[in-house]
PDB file of C-alpha atoms and ligand atoms in Angstrom:
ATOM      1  CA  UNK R  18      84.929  85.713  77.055  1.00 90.00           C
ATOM      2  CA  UNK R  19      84.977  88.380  79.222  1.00 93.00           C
ATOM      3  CA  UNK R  20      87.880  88.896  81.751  1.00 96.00           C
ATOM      4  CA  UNK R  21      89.461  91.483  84.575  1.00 97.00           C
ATOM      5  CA  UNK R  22      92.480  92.808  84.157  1.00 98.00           C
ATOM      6  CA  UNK R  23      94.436  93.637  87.185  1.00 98.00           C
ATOM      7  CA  UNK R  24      97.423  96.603  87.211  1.00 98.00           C
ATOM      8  CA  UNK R  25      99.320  96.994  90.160  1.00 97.00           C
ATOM      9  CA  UNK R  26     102.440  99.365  90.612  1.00 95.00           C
ATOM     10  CA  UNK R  27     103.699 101.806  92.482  1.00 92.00           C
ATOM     11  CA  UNK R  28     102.801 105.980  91.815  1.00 86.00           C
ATOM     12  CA  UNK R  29     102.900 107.314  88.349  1.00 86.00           C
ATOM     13  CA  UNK R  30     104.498 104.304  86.685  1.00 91.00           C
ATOM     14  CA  UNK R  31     101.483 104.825  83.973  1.00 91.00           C
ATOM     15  CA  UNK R  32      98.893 102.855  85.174  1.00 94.00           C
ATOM     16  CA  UNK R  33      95.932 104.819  84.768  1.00 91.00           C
ATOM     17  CA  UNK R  34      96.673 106.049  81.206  1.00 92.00           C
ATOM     18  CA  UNK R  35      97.339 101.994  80.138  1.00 96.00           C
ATOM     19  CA  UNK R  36      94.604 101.000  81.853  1.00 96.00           C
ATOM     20  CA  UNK R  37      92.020 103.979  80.123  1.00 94.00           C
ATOM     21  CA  UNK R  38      93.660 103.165  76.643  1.00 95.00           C
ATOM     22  CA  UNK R  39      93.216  99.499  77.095  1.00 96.00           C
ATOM     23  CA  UNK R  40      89.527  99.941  78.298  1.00 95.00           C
ATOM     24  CA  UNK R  41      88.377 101.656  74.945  1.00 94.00           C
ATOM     25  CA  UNK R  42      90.453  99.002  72.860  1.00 94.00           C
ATOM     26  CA  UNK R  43      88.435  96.745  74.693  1.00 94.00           C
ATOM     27  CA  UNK R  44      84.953  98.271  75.536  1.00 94.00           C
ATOM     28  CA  UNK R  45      86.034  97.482  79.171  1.00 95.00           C
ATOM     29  CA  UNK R  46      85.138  99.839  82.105  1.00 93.00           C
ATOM     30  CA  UNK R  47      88.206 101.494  83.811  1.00 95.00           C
ATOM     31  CA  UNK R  48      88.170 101.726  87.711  1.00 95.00           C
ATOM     32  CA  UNK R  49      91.300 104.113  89.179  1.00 95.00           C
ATOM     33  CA  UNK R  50      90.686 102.580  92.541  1.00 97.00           C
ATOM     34  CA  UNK R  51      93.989 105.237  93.896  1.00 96.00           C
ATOM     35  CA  UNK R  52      90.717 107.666  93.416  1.00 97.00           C
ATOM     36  CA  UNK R  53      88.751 106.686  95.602  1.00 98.00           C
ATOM     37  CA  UNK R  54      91.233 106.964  98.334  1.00 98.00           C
ATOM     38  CA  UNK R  55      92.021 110.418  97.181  1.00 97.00           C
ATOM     39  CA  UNK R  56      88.288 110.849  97.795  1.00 98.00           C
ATOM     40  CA  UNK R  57      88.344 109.610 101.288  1.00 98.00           C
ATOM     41  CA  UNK R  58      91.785 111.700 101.751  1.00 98.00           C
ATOM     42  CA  UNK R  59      90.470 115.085 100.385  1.00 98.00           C
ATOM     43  CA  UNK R  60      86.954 114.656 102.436  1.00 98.00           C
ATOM     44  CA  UNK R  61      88.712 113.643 106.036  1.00 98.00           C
ATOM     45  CA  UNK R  62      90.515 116.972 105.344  1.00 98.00           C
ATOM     46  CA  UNK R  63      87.947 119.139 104.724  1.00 98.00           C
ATOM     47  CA  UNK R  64      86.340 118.043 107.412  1.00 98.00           C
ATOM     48  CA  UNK R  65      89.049 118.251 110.146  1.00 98.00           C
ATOM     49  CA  UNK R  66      89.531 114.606 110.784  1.00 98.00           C
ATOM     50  CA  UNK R  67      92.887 113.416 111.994  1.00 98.00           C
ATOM     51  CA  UNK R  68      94.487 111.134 108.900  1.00 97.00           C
ATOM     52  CA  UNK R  69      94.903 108.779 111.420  1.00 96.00           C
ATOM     53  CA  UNK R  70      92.030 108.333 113.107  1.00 98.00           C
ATOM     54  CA  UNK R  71      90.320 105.408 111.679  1.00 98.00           C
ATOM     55  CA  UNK R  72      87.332 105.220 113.618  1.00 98.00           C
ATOM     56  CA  UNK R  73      86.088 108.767 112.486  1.00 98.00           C
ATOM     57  CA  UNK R  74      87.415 108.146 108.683  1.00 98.00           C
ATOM     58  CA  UNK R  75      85.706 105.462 108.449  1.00 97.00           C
ATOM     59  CA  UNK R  76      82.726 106.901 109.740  1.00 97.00           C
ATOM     60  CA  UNK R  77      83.000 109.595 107.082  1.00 98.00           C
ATOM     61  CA  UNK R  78      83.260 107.116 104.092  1.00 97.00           C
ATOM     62  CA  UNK R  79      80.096 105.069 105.360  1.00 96.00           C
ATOM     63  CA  UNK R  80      78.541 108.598 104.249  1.00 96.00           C
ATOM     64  CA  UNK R  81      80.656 109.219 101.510  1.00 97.00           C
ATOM     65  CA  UNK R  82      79.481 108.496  97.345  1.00 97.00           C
ATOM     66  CA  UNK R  83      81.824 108.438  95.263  1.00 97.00           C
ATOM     67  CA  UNK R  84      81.394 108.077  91.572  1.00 95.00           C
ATOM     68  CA  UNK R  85      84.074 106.932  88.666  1.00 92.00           C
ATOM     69  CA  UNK R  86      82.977 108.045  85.603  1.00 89.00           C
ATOM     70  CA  UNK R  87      84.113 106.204  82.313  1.00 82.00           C
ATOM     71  CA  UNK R  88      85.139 109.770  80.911  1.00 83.00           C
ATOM     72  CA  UNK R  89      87.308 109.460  84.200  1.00 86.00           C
ATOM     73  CA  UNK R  90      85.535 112.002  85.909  1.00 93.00           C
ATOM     74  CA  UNK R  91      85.773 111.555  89.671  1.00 96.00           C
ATOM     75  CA  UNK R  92      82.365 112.717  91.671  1.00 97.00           C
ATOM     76  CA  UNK R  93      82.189 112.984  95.696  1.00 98.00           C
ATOM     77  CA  UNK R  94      78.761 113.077  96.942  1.00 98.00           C
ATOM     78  CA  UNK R  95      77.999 114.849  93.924  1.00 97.00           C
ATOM     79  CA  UNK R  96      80.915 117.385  93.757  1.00 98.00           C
ATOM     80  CA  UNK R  97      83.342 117.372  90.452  1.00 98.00           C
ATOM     81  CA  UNK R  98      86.535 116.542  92.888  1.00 98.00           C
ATOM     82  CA  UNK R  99      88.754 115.225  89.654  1.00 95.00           C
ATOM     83  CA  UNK R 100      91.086 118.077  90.206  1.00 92.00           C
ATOM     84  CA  UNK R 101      90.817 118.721  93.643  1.00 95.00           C
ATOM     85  CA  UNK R 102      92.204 115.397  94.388  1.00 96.00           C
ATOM     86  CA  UNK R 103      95.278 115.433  92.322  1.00 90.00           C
ATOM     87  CA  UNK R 104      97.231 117.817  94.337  1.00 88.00           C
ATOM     88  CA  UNK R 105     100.336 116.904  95.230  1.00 81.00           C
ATOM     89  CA  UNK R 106      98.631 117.421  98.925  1.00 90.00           C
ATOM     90  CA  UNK R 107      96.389 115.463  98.300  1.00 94.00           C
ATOM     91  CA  UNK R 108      98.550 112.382  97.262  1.00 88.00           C
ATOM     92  CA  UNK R 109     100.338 112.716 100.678  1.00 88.00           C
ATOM     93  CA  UNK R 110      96.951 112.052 102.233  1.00 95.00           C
ATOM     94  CA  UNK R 111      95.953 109.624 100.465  1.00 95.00           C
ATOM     95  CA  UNK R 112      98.745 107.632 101.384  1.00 90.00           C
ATOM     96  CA  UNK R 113      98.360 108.375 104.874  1.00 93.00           C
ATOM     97  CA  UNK R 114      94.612 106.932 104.821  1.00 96.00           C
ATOM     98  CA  UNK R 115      95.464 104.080 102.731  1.00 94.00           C
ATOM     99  CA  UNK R 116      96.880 102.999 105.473  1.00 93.00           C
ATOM    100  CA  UNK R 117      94.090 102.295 108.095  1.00 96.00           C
ATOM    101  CA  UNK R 118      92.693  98.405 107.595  1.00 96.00           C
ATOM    102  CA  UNK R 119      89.246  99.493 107.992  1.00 97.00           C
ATOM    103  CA  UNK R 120      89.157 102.074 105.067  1.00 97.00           C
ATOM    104  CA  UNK R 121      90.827  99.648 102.740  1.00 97.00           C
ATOM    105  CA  UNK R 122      88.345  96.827 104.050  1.00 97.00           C
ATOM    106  CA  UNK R 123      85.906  99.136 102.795  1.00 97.00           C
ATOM    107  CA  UNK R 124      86.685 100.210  99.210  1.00 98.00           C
ATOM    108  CA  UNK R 125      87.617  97.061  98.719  1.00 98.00           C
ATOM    109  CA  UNK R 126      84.527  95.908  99.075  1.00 97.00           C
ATOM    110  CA  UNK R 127      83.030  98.705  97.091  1.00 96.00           C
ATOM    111  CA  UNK R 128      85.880  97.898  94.442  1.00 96.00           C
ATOM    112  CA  UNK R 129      84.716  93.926  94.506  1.00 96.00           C
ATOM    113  CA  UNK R 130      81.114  94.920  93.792  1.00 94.00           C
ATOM    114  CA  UNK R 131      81.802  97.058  91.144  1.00 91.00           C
ATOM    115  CA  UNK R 132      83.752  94.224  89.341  1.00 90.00           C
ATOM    116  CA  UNK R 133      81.336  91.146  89.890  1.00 90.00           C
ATOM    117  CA  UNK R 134      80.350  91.431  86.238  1.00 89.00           C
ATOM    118  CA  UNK R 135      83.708  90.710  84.098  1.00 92.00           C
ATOM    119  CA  UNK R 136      84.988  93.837  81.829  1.00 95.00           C
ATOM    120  CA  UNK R 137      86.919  95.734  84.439  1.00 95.00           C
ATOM    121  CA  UNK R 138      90.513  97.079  84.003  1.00 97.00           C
ATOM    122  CA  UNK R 139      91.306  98.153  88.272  1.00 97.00           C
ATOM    123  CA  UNK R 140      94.297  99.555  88.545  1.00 96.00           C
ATOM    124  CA  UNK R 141      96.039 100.507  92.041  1.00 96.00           C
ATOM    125  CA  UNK R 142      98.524  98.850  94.651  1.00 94.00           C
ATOM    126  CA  UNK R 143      96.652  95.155  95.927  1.00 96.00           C
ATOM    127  CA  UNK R 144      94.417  94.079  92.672  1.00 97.00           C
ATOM    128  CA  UNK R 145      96.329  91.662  91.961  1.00 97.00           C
ATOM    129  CA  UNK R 146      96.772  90.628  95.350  1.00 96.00           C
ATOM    130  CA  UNK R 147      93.995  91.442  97.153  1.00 96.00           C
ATOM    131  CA  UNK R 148      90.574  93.200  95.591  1.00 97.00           C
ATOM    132  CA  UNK R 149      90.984  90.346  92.244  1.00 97.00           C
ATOM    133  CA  UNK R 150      92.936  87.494  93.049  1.00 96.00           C
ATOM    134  CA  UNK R 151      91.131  85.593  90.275  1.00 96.00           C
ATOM    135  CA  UNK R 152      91.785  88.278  87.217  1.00 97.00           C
ATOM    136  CA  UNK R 153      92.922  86.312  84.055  1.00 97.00           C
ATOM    137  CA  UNK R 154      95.599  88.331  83.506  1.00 98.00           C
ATOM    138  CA  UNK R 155      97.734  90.609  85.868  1.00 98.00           C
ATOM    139  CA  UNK R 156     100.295  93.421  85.908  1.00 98.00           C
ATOM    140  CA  UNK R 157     102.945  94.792  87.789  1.00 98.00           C
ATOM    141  CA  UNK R 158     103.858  97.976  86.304  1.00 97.00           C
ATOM    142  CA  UNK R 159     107.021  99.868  87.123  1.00 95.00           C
ATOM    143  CA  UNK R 160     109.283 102.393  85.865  1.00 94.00           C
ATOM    144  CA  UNK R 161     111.970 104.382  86.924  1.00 91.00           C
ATOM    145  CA  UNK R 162     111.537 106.751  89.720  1.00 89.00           C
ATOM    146  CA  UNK R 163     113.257 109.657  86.914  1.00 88.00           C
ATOM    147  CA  UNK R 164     110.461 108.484  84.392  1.00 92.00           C
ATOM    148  CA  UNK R 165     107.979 108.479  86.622  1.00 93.00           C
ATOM    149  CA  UNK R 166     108.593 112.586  88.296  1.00 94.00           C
ATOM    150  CA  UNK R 167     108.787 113.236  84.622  1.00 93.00           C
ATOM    151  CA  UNK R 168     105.504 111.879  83.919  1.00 90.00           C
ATOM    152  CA  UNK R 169     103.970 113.284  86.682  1.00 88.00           C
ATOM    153  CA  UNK R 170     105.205 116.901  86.227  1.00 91.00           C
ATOM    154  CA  UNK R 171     104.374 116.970  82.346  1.00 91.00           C
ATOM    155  CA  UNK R 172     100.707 115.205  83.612  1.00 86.00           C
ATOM    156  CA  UNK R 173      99.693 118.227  86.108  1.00 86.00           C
ATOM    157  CA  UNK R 174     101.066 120.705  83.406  1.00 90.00           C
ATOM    158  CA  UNK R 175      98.956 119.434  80.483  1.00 89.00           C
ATOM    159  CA  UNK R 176      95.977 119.021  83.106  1.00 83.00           C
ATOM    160  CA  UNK R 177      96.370 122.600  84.817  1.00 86.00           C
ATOM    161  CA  UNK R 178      97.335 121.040  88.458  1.00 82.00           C
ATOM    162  CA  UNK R 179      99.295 123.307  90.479  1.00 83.00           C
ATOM    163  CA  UNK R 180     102.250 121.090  90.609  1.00 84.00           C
ATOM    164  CA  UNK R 181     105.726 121.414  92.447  1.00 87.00           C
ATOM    165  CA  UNK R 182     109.531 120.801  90.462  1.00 91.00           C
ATOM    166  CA  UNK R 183     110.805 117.487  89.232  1.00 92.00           C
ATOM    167  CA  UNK R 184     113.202 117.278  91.730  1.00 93.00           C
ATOM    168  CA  UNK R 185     110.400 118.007  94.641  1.00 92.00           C
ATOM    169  CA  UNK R 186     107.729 115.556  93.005  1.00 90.00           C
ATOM    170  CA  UNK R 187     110.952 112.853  92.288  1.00 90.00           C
ATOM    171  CA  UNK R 188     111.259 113.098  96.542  1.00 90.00           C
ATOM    172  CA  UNK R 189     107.403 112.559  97.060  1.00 86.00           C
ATOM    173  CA  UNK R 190     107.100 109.788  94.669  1.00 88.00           C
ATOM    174  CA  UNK R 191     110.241 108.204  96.695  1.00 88.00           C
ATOM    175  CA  UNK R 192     108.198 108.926 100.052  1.00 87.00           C
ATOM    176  CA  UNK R 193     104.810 107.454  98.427  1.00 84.00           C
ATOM    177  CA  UNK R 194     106.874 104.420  97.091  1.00 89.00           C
ATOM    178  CA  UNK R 195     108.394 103.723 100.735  1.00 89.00           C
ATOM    179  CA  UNK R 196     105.103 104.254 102.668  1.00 87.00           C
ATOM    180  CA  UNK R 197     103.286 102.116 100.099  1.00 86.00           C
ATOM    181  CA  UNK R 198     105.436  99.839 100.489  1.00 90.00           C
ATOM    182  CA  UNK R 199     106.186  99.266 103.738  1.00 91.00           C
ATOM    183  CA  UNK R 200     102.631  99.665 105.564  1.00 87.00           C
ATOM    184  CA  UNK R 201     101.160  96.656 107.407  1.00 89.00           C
ATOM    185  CA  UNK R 202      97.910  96.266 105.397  1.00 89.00           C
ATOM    186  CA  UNK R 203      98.160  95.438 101.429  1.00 87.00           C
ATOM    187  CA  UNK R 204     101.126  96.698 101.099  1.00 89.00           C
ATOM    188  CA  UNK R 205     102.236  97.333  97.145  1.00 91.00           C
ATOM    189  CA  UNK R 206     104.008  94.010  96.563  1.00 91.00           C
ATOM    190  CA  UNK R 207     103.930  92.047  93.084  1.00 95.00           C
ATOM    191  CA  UNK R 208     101.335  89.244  93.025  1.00 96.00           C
ATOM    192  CA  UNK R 209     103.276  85.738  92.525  1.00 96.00           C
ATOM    193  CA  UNK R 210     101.268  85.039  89.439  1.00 97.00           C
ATOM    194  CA  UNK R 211     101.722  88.868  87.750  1.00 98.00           C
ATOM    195  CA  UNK R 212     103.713  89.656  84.947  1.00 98.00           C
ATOM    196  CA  UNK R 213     106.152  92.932  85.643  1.00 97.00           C
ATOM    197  CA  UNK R 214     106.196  95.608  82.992  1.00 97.00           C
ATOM    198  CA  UNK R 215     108.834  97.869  83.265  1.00 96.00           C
ATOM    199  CA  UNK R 216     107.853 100.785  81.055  1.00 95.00           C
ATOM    200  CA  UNK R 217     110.264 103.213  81.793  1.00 93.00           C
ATOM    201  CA  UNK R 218     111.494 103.143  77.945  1.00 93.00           C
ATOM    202  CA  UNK R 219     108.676 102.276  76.752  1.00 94.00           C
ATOM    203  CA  UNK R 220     106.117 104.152  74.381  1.00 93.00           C
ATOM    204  CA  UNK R 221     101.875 103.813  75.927  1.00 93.00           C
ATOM    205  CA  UNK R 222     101.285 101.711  72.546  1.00 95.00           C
ATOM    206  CA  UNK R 223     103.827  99.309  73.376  1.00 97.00           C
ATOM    207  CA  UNK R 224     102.634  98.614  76.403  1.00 97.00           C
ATOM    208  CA  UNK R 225      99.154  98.210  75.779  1.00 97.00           C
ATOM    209  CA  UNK R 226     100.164  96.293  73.353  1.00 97.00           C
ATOM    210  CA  UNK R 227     101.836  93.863  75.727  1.00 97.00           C
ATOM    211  CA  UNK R 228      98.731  93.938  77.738  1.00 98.00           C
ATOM    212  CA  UNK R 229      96.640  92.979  74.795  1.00 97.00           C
ATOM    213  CA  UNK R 230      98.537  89.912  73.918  1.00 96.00           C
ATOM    214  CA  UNK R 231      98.571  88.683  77.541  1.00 97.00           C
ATOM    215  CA  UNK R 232      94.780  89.340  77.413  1.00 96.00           C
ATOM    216  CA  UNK R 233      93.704  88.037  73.800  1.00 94.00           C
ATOM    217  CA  UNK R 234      94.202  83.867  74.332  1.00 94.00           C
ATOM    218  CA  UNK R 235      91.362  85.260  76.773  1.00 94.00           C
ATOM    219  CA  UNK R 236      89.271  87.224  74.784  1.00 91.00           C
ATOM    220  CA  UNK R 237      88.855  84.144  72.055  1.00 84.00           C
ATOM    221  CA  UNK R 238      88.424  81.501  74.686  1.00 83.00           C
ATOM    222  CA  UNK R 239      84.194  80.647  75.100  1.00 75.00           C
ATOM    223  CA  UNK R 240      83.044  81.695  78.099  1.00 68.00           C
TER     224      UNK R 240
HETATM  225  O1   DC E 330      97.237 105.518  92.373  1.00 93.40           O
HETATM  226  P1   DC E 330      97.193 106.815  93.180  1.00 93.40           P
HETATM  227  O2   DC E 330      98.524 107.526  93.216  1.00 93.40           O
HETATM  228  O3   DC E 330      96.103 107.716  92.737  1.00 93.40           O
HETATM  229  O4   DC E 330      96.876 106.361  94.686  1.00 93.40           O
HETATM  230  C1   DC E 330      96.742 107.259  95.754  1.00 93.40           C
HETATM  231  C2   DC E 330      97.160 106.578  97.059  1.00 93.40           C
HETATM  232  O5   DC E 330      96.225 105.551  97.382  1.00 93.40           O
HETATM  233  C3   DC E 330      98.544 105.906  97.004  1.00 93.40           C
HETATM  234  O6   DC E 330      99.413 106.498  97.934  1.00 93.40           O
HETATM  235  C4   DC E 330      98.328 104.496  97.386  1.00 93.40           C
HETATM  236  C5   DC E 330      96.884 104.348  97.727  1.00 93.40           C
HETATM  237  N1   DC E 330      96.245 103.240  97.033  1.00 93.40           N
HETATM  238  C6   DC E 330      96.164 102.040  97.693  1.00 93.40           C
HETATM  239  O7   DC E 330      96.677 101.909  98.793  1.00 93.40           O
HETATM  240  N2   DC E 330      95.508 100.993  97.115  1.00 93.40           N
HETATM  241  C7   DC E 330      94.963 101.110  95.902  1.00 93.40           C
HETATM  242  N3   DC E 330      94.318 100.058  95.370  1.00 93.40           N
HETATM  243  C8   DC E 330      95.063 102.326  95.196  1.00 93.40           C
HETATM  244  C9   DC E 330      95.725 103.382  95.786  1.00 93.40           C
END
């Protein structure tokens, strides 16, 4: 049968690169949902609106498109944003607007649509515990927060991000990690019934591969 596949954690702890692999093993579709806050972030911006101004944001994103591709292109109304929203910047804001209730009430509900049908692999901060509390199977994926500036650096090289030092993206991450985790609406907490993957020694095979066996009793069960 067909099943969703949840993946929680907090910033650059892998997520998105397990969660692409695992979707072509699979034929599942992929959904970064951190995107589409980027999305809202990067477009609030550009337009002048305070971060913190709900009201306005989330008059914004009632007008807002945005498209995940499965090549994991990210479109906003039509504009190729999947750099543009990967700044380090950028990652600041999106925390900032992941923070108002109303935004996350609505890409959640955008992210619950999506993943009516079964075959999704959504990975961000409250799948687990909020957008798919019925997924078959769900992750909590950490890592150190070492690994995870390393990761990130070597990811914004490879991908031709302007990106800052280790040291300066090992300070964000922590800043990220505490705002996550400490704001009053979803914040990034490990569902009861997850399973927690640290995979701060551990190779992207192995770790899909630990997905996959959570996953297969699944996959052979009839629908
Ligand atoms: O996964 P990411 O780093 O691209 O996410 C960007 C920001 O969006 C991050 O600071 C947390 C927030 N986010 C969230 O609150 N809920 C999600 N489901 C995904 C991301």
């Amino acid at each position: 049968m067909k099943i969703n596949i949840a993946i929680d954690g907090p910033s650059a702890a892998g997520k998105s690169t397990i969660a692409k692999k695992l979707a072509e093993k699979l034929g599942y579709v992929h959904l970064d949902t951190g995107a589409m806050y980027r999305c809202t972030a990067l477009k609030a911006v550009r337009s002048g609106i305070a971060l913190d101004d709900e009201a306005s944001v989330c008059a914004m994103l009632e007008d807002t498109d945005i498209r995940l591709l499965s090549t994991g292109e990210v479109f906003m109304d039509g504009e190729d944003v999947s750099q543009a929203i990967r700044t380090d910047e950028n990652s600041l804001a999106a925390s900032a607007v992941s923070k108002l209730p109303k935004v996350r009430e609505e890409l959640v509900r955008r992210q619950q649509k999506m993943a009516e049908e079964k075959g999704y692999i959504m990975d961000g901060r409250d799948i687990g515990t909020v957008v798919l509390k019925d997924a078959e199977v769900k992750i909590f994926m950490t890592a150190s927060p070492e690994a995870r500036a390393e990761r990130r650096y070597k990811q914004n090289i490879e991908k031709g991000i302007p990106t800052s030092d280790i040291a300066t993206i090992a300070e964000e991450i922590r800043q990220r990690d505490y705002e996550d985790t400490h704001r009053a609406a979803s914040p990034l907490k490990k569902a009861d019934d997850a399973t927690e993957i640290d995979t701060s020694y551990m190779t992207i095979e192995e770790v899909c591969s630990a997905i996959y066996a959570l996953a297969e009793p699944f996959l052979n069960r009839e629908a």
